[in-house]
PDB file of C-alpha atoms in Angstrom:
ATOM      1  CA  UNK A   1      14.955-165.656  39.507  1.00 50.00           C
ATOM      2  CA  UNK A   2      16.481-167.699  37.189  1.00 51.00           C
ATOM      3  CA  UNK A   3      19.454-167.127  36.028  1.00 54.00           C
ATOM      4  CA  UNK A   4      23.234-168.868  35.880  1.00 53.00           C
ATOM      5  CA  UNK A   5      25.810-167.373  37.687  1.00 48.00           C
ATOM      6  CA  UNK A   6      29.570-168.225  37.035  1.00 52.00           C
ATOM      7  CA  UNK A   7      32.806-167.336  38.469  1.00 42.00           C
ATOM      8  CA  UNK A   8      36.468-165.837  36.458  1.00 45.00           C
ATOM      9  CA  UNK A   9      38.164-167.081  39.123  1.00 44.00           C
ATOM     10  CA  UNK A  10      38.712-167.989  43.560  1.00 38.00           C
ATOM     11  CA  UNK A  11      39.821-164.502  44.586  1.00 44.00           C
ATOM     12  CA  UNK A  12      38.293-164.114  48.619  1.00 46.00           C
ATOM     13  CA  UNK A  13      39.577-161.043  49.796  1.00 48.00           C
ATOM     14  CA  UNK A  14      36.977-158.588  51.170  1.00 53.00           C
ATOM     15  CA  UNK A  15      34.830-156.734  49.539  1.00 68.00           C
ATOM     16  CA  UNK A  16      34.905-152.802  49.196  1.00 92.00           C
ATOM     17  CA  UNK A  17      32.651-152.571  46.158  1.00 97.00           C
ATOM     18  CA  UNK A  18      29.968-154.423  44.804  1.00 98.00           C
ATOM     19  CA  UNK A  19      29.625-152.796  41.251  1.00 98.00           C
ATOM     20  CA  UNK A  20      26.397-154.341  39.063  1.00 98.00           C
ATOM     21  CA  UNK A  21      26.068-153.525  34.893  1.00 98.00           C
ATOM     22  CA  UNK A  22      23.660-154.994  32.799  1.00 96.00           C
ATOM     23  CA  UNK A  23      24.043-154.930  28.922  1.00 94.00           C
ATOM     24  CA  UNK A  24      23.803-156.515  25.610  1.00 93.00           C
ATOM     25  CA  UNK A  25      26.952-157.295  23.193  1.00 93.00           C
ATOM     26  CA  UNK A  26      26.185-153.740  21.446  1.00 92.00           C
ATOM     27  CA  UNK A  27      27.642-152.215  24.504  1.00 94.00           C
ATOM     28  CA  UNK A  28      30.760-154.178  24.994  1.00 96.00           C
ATOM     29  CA  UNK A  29      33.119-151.356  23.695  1.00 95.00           C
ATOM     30  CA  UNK A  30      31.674-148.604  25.610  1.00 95.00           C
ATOM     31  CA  UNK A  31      31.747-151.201  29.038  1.00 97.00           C
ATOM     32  CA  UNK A  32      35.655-151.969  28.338  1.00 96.00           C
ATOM     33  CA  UNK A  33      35.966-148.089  28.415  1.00 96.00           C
ATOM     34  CA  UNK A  34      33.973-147.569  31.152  1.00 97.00           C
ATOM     35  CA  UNK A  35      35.986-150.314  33.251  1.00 97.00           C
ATOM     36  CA  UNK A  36      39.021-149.562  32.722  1.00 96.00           C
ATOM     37  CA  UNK A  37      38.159-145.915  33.961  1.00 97.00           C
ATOM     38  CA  UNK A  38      37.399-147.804  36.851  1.00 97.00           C
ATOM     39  CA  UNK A  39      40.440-149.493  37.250  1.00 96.00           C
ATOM     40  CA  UNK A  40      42.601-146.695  37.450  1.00 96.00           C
ATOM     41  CA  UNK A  41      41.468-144.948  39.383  1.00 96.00           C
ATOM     42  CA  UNK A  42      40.597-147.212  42.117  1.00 96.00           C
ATOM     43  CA  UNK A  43      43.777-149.396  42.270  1.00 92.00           C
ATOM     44  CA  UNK A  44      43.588-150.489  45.651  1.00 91.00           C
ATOM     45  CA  UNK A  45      39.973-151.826  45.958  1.00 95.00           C
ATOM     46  CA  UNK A  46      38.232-154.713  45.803  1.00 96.00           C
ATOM     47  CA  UNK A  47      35.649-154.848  43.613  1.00 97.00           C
ATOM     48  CA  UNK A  48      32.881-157.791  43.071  1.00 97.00           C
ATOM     49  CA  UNK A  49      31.729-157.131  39.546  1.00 98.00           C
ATOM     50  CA  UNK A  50      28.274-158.813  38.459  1.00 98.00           C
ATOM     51  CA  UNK A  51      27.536-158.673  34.644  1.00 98.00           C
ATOM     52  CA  UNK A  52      24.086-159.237  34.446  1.00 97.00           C
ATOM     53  CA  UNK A  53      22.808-160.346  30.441  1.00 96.00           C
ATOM     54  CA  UNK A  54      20.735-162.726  28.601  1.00 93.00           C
ATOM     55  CA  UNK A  55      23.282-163.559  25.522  1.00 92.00           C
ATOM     56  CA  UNK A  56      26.892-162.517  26.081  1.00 96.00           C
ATOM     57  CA  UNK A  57      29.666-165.497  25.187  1.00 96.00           C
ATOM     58  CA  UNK A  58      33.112-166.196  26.156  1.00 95.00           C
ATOM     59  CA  UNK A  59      34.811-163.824  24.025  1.00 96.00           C
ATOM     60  CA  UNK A  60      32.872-160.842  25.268  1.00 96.00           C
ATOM     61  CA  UNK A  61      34.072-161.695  28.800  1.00 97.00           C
ATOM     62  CA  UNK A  62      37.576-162.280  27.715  1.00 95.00           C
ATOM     63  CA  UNK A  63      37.133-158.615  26.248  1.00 94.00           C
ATOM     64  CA  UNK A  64      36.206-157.493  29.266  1.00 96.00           C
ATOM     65  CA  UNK A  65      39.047-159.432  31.376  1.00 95.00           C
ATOM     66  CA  UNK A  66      41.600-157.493  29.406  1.00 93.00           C
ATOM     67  CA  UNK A  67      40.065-154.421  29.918  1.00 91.00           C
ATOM     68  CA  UNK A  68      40.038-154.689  33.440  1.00 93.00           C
ATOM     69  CA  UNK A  69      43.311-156.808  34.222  1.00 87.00           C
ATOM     70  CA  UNK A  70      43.532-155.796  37.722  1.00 87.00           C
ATOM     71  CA  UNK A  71      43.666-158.918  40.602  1.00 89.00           C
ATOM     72  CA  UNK A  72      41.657-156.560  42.355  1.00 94.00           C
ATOM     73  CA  UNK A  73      38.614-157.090  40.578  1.00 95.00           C
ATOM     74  CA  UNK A  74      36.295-160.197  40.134  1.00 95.00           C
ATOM     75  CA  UNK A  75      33.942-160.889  37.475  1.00 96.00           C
ATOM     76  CA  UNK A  76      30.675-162.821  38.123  1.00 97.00           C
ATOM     77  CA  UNK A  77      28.603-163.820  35.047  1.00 97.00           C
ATOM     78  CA  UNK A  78      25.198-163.731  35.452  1.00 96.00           C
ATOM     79  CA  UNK A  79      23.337-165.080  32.793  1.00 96.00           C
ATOM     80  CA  UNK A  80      19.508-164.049  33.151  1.00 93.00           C
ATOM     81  CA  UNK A  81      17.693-167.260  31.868  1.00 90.00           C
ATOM     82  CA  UNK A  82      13.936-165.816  32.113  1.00 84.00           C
ATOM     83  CA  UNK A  83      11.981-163.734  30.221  1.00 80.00           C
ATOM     84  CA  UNK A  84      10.641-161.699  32.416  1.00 82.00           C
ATOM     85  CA  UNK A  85       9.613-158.626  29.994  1.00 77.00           C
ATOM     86  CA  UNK A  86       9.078-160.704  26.610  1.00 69.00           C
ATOM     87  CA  UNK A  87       5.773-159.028  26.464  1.00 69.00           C
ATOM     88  CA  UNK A  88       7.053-155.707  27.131  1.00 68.00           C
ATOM     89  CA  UNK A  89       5.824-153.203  24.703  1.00 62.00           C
ATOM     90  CA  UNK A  90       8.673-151.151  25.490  1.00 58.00           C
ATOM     91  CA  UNK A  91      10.921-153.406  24.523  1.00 57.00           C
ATOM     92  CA  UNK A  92      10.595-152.435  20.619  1.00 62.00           C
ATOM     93  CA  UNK A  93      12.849-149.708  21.289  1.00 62.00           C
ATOM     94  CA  UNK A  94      14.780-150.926  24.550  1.00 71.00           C
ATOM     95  CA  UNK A  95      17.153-153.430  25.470  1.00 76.00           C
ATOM     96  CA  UNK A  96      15.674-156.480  27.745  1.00 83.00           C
ATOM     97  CA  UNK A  97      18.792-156.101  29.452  1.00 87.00           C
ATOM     98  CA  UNK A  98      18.392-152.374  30.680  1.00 86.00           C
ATOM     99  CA  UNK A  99      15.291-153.609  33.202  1.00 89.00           C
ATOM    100  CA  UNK A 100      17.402-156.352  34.980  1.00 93.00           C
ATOM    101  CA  UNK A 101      18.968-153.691  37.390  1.00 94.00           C
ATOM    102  CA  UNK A 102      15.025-154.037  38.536  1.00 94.00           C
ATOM    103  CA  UNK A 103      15.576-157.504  39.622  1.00 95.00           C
ATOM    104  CA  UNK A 104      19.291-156.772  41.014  1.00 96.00           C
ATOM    105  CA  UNK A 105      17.840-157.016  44.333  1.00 97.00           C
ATOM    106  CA  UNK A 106      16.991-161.171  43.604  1.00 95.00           C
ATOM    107  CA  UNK A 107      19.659-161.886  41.433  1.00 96.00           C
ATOM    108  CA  UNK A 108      22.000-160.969  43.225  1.00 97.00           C
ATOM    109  CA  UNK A 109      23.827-163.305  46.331  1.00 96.00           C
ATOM    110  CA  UNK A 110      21.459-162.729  49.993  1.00 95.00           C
ATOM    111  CA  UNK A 111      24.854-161.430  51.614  1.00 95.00           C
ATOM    112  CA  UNK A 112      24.834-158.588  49.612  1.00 96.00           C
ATOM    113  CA  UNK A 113      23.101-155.708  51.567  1.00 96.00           C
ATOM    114  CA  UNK A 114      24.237-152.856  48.898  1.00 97.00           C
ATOM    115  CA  UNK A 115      25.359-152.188  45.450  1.00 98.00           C
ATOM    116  CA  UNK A 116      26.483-149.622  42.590  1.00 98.00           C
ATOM    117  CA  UNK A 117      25.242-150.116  39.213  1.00 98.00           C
ATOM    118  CA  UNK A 118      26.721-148.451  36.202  1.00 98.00           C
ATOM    119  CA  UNK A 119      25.644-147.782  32.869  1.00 96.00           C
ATOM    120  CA  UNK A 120      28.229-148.763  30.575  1.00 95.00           C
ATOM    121  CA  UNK A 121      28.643-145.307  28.956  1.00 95.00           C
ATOM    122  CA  UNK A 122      30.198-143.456  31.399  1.00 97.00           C
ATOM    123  CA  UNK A 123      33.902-142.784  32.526  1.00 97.00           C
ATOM    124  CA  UNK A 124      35.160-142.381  35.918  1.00 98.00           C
ATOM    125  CA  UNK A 125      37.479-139.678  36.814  1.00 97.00           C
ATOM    126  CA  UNK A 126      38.005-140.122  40.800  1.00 97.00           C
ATOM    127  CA  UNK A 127      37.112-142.558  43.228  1.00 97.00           C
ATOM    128  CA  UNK A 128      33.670-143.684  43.738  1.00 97.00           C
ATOM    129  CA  UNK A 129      34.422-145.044  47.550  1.00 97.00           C
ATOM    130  CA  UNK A 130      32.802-142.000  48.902  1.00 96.00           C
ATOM    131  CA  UNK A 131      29.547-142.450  47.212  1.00 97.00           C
ATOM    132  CA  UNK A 132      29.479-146.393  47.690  1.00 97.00           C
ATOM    133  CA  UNK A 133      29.484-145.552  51.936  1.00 96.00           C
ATOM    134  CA  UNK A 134      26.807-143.286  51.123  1.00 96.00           C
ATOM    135  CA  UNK A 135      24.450-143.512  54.062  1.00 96.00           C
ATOM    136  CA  UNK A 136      21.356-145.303  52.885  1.00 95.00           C
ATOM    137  CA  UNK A 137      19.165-145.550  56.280  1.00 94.00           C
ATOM    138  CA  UNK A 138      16.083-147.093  54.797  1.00 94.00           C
ATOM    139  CA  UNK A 139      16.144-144.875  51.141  1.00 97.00           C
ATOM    140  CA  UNK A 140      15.749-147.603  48.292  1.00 98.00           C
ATOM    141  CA  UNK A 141      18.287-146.051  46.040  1.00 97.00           C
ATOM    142  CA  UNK A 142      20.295-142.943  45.911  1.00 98.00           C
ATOM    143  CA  UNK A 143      20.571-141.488  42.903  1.00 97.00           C
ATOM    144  CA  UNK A 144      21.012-138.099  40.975  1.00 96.00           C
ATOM    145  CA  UNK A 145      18.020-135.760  39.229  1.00 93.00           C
ATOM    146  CA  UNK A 146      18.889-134.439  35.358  1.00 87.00           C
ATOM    147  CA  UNK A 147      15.803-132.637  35.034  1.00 84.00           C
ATOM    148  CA  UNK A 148      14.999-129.291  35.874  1.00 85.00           C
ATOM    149  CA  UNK A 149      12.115-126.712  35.817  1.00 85.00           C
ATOM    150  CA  UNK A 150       9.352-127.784  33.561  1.00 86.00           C
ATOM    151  CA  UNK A 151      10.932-131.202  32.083  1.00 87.00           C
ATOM    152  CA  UNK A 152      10.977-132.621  36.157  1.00 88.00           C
ATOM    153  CA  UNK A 153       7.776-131.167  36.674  1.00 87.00           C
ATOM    154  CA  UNK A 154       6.500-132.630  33.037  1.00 88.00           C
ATOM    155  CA  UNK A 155       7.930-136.450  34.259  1.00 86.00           C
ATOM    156  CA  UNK A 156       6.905-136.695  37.340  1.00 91.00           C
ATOM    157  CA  UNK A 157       3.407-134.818  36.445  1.00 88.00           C
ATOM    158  CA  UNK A 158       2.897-138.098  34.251  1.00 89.00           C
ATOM    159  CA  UNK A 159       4.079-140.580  36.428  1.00 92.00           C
ATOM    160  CA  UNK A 160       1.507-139.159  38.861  1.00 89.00           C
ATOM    161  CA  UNK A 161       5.001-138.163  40.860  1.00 89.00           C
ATOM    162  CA  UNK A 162       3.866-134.478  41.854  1.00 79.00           C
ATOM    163  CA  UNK A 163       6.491-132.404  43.521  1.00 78.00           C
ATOM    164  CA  UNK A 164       9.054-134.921  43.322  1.00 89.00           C
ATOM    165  CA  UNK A 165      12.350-135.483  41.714  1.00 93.00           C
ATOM    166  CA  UNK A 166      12.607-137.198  38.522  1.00 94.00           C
ATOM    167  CA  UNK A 167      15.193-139.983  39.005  1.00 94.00           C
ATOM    168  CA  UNK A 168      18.120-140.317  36.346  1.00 94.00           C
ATOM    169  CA  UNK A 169      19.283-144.125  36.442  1.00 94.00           C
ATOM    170  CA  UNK A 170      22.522-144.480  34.654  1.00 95.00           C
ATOM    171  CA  UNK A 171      24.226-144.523  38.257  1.00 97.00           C
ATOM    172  CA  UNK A 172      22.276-145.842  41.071  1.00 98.00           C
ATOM    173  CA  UNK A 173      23.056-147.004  44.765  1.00 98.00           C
ATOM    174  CA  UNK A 174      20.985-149.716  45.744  1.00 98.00           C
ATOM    175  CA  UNK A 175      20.006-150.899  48.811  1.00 98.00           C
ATOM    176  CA  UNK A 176      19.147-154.183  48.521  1.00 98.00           C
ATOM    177  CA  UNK A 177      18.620-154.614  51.885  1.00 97.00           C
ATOM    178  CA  UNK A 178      15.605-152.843  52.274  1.00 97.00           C
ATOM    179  CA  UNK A 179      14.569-153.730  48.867  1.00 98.00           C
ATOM    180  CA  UNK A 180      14.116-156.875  49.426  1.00 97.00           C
ATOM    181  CA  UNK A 181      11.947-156.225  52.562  1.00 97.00           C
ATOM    182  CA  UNK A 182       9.948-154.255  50.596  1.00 97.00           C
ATOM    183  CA  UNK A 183       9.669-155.805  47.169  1.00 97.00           C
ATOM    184  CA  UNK A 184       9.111-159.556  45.076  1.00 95.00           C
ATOM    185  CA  UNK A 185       9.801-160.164  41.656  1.00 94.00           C
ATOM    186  CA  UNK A 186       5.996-160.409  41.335  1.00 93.00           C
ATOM    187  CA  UNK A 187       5.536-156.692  42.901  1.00 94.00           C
ATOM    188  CA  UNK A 188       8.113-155.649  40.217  1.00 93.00           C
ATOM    189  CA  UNK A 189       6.336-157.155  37.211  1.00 91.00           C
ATOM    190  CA  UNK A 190       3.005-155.901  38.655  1.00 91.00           C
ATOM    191  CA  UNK A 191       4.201-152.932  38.649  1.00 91.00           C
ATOM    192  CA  UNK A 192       5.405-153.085  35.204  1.00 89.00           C
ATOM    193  CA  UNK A 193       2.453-154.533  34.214  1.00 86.00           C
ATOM    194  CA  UNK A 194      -0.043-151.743  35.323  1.00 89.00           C
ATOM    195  CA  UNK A 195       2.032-149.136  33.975  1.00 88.00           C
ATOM    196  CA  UNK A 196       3.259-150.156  30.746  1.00 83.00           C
ATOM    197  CA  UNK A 197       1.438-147.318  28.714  1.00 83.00           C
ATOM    198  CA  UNK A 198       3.013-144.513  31.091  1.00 86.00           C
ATOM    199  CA  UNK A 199       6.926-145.823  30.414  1.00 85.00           C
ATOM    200  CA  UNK A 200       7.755-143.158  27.842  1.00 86.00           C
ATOM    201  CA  UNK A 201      11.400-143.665  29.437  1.00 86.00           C
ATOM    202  CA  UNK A 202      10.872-147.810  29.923  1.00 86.00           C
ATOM    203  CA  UNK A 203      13.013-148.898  33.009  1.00 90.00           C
ATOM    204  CA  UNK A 204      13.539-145.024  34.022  1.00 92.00           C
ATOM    205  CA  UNK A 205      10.047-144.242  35.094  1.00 93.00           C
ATOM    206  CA  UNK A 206       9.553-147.800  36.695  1.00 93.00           C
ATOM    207  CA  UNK A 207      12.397-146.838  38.786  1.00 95.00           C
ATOM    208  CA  UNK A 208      10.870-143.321  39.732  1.00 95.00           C
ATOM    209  CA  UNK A 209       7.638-144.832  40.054  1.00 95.00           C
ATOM    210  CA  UNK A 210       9.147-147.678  43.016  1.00 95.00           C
ATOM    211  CA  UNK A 211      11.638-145.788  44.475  1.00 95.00           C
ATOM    212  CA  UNK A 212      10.675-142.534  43.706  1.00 90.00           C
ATOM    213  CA  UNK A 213       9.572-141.561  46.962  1.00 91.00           C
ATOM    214  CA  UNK A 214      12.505-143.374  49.117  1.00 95.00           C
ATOM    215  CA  UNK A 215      15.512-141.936  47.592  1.00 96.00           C
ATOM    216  CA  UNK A 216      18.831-139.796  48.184  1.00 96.00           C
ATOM    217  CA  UNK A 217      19.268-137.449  45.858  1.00 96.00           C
ATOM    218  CA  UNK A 218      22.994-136.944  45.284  1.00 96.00           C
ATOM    219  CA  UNK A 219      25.009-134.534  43.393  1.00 95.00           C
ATOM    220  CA  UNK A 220      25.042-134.629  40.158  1.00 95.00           C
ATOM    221  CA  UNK A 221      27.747-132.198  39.418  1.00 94.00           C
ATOM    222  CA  UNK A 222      29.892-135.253  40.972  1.00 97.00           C
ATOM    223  CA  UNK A 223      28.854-138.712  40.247  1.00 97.00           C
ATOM    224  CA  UNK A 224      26.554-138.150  36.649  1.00 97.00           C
ATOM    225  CA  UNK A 225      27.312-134.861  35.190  1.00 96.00           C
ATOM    226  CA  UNK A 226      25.943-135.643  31.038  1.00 94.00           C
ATOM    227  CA  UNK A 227      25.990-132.960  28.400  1.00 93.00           C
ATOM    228  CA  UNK A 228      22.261-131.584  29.240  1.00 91.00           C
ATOM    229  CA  UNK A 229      23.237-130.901  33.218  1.00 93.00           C
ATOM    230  CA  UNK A 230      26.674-129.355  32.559  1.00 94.00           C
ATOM    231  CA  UNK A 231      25.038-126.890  30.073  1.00 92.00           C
ATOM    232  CA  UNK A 232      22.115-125.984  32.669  1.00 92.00           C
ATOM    233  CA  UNK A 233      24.774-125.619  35.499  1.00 92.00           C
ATOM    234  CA  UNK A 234      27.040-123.572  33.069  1.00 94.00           C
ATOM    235  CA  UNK A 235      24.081-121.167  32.308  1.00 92.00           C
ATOM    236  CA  UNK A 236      22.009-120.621  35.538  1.00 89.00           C
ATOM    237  CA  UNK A 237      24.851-120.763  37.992  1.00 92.00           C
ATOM    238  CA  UNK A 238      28.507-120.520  35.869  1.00 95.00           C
ATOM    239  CA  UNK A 239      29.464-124.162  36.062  1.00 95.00           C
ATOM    240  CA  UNK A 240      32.867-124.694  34.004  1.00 96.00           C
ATOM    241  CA  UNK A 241      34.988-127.111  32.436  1.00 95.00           C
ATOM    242  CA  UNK A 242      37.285-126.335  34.982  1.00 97.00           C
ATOM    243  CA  UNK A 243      34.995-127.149  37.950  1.00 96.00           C
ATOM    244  CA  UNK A 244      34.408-130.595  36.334  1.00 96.00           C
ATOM    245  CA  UNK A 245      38.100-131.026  36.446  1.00 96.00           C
ATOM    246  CA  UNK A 246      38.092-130.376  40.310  1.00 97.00           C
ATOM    247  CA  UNK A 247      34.987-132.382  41.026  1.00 97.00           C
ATOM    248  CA  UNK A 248      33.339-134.409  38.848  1.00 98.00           C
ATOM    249  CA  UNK A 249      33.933-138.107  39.460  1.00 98.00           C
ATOM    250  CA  UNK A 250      31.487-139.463  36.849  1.00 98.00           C
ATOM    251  CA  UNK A 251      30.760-138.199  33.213  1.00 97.00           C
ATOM    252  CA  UNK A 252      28.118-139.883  31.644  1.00 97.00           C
ATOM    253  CA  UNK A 253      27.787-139.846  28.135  1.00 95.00           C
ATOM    254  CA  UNK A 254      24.074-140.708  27.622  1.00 89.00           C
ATOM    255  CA  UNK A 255      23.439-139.427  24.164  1.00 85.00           C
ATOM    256  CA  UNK A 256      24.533-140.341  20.557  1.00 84.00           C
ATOM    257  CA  UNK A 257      28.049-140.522  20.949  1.00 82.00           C
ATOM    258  CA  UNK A 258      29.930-142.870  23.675  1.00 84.00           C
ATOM    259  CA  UNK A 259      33.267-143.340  24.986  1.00 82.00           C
TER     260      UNK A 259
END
């Protein structure tokens, strides 16, 4: 992988959370939102932040320092240098950026055996330390489901996925540990490669169609409730704003409007 990875500053106290994002300067605002969510509510933790991109400058990470302005949190920049999906077809209507989280597992230092990655749109309402201890045994990722009924069946139907979950990716658990056993850069790309004309969703359905099959599905009432799940959970089972108060630790704002 090549990429350059820099340092905000010496902090070595241990690490509670390794949190990942990848993004372009077009989501800077909603990422500054999104951190200092973060922050507050998880004062007391350490947090290793890597900022995966291909052409963020100094003032975007100075943005992003003030955002955060907790000692408790470090900021690698990690400046992807290849490009990997130039020839992408996807990538007329995606951000390059948004299929690094692929690659997290190379990237990313060996002595890292799991991470969190975060879409920048989301905000977090309680602490994400119960999630991060998740117990990964050998599941690639853990992740939540938005898709229900016919939509899940009509995903995974074309990824060739039958009678399995269709992945949501905005929050994912990765465990790069067995990743990495499992996977190359090369297998990714392959991957990629062979696919291309099935990737409706781009990154999203390469992600169901790796990991698909070794994942944890986790709740997404709690860590990625969006506007299309609380309105299914409100209808079929009574779901209210109320109950998103007492539980919901993640909102994820994946349509037009963000934070």
């Amino acid at each position: 992988m090549k990429a350059e990875v820099n340092f905000t500053d010496n902090q070595t106290n241990p690490v509670n959370i390794n949190l990942l994002v990848t993004l372009d300067q077009n989501y800077i605002k909603p990422l500054t939102v999104m951190l200092k969510s973060y922050v507050a509510v998880h004062t007391d933790v350490i947090t290793e932040l890597y900022i995966a991109h291909a052409s963020l400058e100094e003032e975007h990470f100075s943005l992003i320092e003030k955002a955060i302005d907790n000692k408790n949190v470090r900021i690698h920049n990690i400046k992807i240098t290849e490009k990997y999906f130039s020839d992408t077809p996807v990538l007329e209507r995606l951000p390059e950026e948004s299929f690094y989280r692929l690659l997290a597992f190379d990237f990313l230092p060996e002595s890292i055996d799991r991470c969190l990655y975060l879409d920048p749109d989301i905000l977090i309402r309680k602490s994400l330390l119960p999630l991060y201890n998740t117990d990964m045994d050998e599941a690639y990722i853990a992740a939540a489901s938005h898709m229900h009924g016919f939509l899940n069946w009509f995903n995974t139907a074309r990824l060739g996925l039958i009678g399995e979950k269709y992945i949501n990716s905005g929050i994912i658990l990765m465990n790069l540990k067995a990743i990495r056993k499992d996977f190359t850069v090369e297998h990714i790309l392959k991957c990629l490669e062979e696919n291309t004309q099935r990737l409706i969703m781009g990154d999203q359905d390469l992600i169901n169609i790796l990991f698909g099959a070794h994942t944890i599905f986790i709740d997404e009432h709690i860590y990625n409730l969006d506007e299309r799940t609380y309105k299914y959970y409100k209808k079929k089972k009574g779901f209210t704003l109320a109950d998103a108060e007492e539980i919901t630790a993640i909102v994820h704002y994946n349509g037009k409007y963000k934070p």
